[in-house]
Amino acid sequence: MDTYVYKFEKNLYINLTNRCNNNCSFCLRKNMEGIDGNKLWMQREATAEEIIELIKGFDEKEYEDIVFCGYGESTYRVEEMKKVAAYAHSIGKKTRLDTNGLGNELNGRDIVPELKGLIDKVSISLNEKNAQKYDEVSHSIYGLRAFDIMLAFTDECVKAGMDTLMTVVDVISKEDIEECRKIALAHGAKFRVREYIK
Ligand code: SF4
């Protein structure tokens, strides 16, 4: 049975897709079936309506935010994300999108104006300090262009007033982490180092 909605720590997570335009060397999907006993590889993608019904099965008092994270890149499914996010707001929940920041290129348009007002917080994987190094860890289908696409997406999110965070995984050097911190702050985002999950 596919897992589309699951509770992890204090939030409720939405698994919209397994598709991704990156192939990161540290991706959880490489060596895990899922998180916390939830198998996140899916046979088929759920509709927004199915996801909303599943959310209703969770006690709203038992979780804080609704997070689009998935076992893939949620911006493959912008329309479904918008519907689910609108539902989240209707029950008084904040929303967060965890993304590689490549959704504008993927969708062929700037999706940030559509997400504004529906997504409250966005966490963008910065991964590395420049295009070359980003590509070495992220293996994006957009090649060396991916880094600037991700930074431009970040700028749009900051401009749109979203609570914007950039992250790196602690598999890169300490020096590169510090360079990444400077990049995030220069783009008006917060910065966090994530622990590599084996
Ligand atoms: S962007 Fe996320 S889902 Fe895609 S390969 Fe990288 S870590 Fe995995």
XYZ file of C-alpha atoms and ligand atoms in Angstrom:
206
model
C 0.000 0.000 0.000
C 1.412 3.395 -0.988
C 2.168 5.951 1.722
C 1.001 9.419 0.710
C 0.564 11.036 4.140
C 2.540 10.199 7.256
C 3.461 11.759 10.548
C 7.141 12.244 11.254
C 8.317 13.952 14.429
C 5.998 16.941 14.916
C 4.713 17.434 11.347
C 2.492 15.717 8.788
C 4.343 14.866 5.564
C 2.861 14.629 2.095
C 4.467 12.273 -0.417
C 3.304 13.592 -3.806
C 5.711 11.882 -6.174
C 8.837 9.785 -6.590
C 9.920 11.727 -9.670
C 12.949 13.971 -9.417
C 15.071 16.077 -11.748
C 18.152 15.563 -9.580
C 19.953 12.414 -8.542
C 21.762 13.509 -5.391
C 24.548 11.338 -4.065
C 23.189 11.684 -0.505
C 19.539 11.041 -1.442
C 17.762 8.898 1.129
C 16.133 7.003 -1.708
C 19.432 5.407 -2.632
C 19.606 3.218 0.439
C 16.262 3.414 2.241
C 12.745 2.300 1.376
C 11.302 5.154 3.391
C 11.309 6.962 6.725
C 10.307 5.737 10.151
C 8.778 2.527 8.827
C 6.800 4.288 6.083
C 7.593 2.856 2.663
C 7.730 5.881 0.386
C 8.202 4.338 -3.043
C 4.768 4.401 -4.673
C 2.993 2.352 -7.324
C 0.992 5.377 -8.447
C 0.646 9.048 -7.514
C -2.398 10.014 -5.454
C -4.852 12.734 -6.429
C -5.160 15.877 -4.298
C -8.611 14.701 -3.218
C -7.248 11.350 -2.039
C -4.513 13.105 -0.081
C -6.980 15.486 1.554
C -9.117 12.511 2.641
C -6.025 10.887 4.154
C -5.127 14.100 6.015
C -8.613 14.068 7.537
C -7.725 10.722 9.106
C -5.112 12.393 11.327
C -5.995 14.257 14.505
C -5.150 17.937 13.825
C -4.014 18.348 17.430
C -1.369 15.666 16.918
C 0.745 17.572 14.405
C 1.911 21.108 13.598
C 2.697 21.877 9.939
C 1.832 20.107 6.708
C 5.057 19.513 4.763
C 5.439 18.678 1.059
C 8.590 16.665 1.013
C 7.991 13.293 -0.479
C 10.350 10.802 -1.852
C 10.875 12.943 -4.904
C 10.460 16.562 -6.016
C 7.011 17.877 -5.084
C 7.036 20.636 -7.735
C 6.385 17.932 -10.338
C 2.825 18.197 -8.997
C 2.208 21.902 -8.445
C -1.542 21.767 -9.041
C -2.069 18.992 -6.496
C 0.216 20.753 -4.018
C -1.813 23.960 -4.341
C -5.089 22.136 -3.645
C -3.690 20.310 -0.627
C -2.047 23.495 0.699
C -5.345 25.371 0.407
C -6.994 22.590 2.408
C -4.198 22.796 5.017
C -4.876 26.509 5.451
C -8.612 25.867 5.707
C -7.952 23.771 8.828
C -5.544 26.365 10.235
C -2.281 24.596 9.408
C 0.902 26.201 8.123
C 2.527 24.648 5.057
C 6.129 24.013 4.096
C 7.678 22.909 0.835
C 10.995 21.046 0.876
C 12.398 21.393 -2.623
C 15.488 21.299 -4.793
C 14.453 24.710 -6.145
C 14.283 23.560 -9.757
C 10.496 23.764 -10.081
C 10.441 26.829 -12.327
C 12.586 25.140 -14.947
C 10.583 21.950 -14.600
C 7.243 23.682 -15.109
C 8.445 26.137 -17.723
C 7.121 29.103 -15.733
C 7.634 30.967 -12.476
C 5.530 28.948 -10.023
C 6.313 31.150 -7.000
C 3.411 33.600 -7.572
C 1.082 30.567 -7.600
C 2.541 29.255 -4.351
C 2.477 32.640 -2.635
C -0.232 32.628 0.020
C -0.445 28.818 -0.071
C 3.086 27.827 0.957
C 4.239 29.593 4.131
C 7.752 28.209 4.431
C 10.140 26.876 1.838
C 13.280 24.857 2.436
C 15.594 24.792 -0.592
C 18.534 22.427 -1.019
C 21.556 24.604 -1.736
C 23.826 21.551 -1.564
C 27.090 23.221 -2.590
C 28.859 26.524 -3.066
C 29.032 26.766 -6.878
C 27.649 25.264 -10.089
C 30.448 22.768 -10.584
C 30.350 21.411 -7.046
C 26.542 21.450 -7.012
C 26.506 19.265 -10.082
C 29.003 16.853 -8.550
C 26.618 16.109 -5.665
C 23.232 16.737 -7.297
C 23.634 15.282 -10.806
C 20.798 17.430 -12.124
C 19.250 16.844 -15.522
C 19.900 20.580 -16.049
C 23.640 20.107 -15.581
C 25.657 23.181 -14.653
C 22.617 25.456 -15.161
C 20.858 23.935 -12.152
C 22.726 25.953 -9.522
C 21.645 29.336 -10.902
C 18.099 28.080 -11.508
C 17.919 27.091 -7.826
C 19.323 30.468 -6.672
C 16.835 32.374 -8.858
C 13.986 30.330 -7.342
C 15.278 31.228 -3.884
C 15.264 34.923 -4.784
C 11.654 34.671 -5.945
C 10.601 32.960 -2.709
C 12.321 35.607 -0.589
C 10.723 38.369 -2.691
C 7.324 36.725 -2.280
C 7.718 36.964 1.500
C 7.951 33.224 2.152
C 9.919 32.112 5.179
C 12.875 30.839 3.132
C 15.549 28.450 4.349
C 18.510 27.062 2.408
C 20.130 23.816 3.497
C 23.206 21.715 2.935
C 23.909 18.177 4.069
C 26.944 17.682 6.279
C 28.660 15.497 3.678
C 30.488 18.535 2.222
C 33.603 20.177 3.651
C 33.469 22.628 6.556
C 34.878 25.325 4.273
C 32.148 24.739 1.713
C 29.501 24.811 4.440
C 30.708 28.265 5.466
C 30.653 29.455 1.837
C 27.117 28.115 1.518
C 26.086 29.947 4.677
C 27.283 33.210 3.102
C 25.379 32.472 -0.119
C 22.135 31.756 1.749
C 22.363 34.905 3.841
C 23.310 37.010 0.785
C 20.120 35.789 -0.894
C 18.033 36.760 2.132
C 17.405 33.180 3.248
C 18.050 31.440 6.554
C 20.608 28.624 6.594
C 20.733 25.176 8.140
C 23.113 22.225 7.975
C 21.260 18.911 7.757
C 22.659 15.683 9.073
C 23.279 12.922 6.539
C 20.881 10.040 7.161
C 22.525 6.713 6.364
S 16.483 16.522 -4.970
Fe 15.811 15.403 -3.148
S 14.585 13.664 -3.927
Fe 15.755 14.493 -5.658
S 17.585 13.206 -5.728
Fe 18.088 15.032 -4.499
S 17.682 14.457 -2.357
Fe 16.685 12.922 -3.703
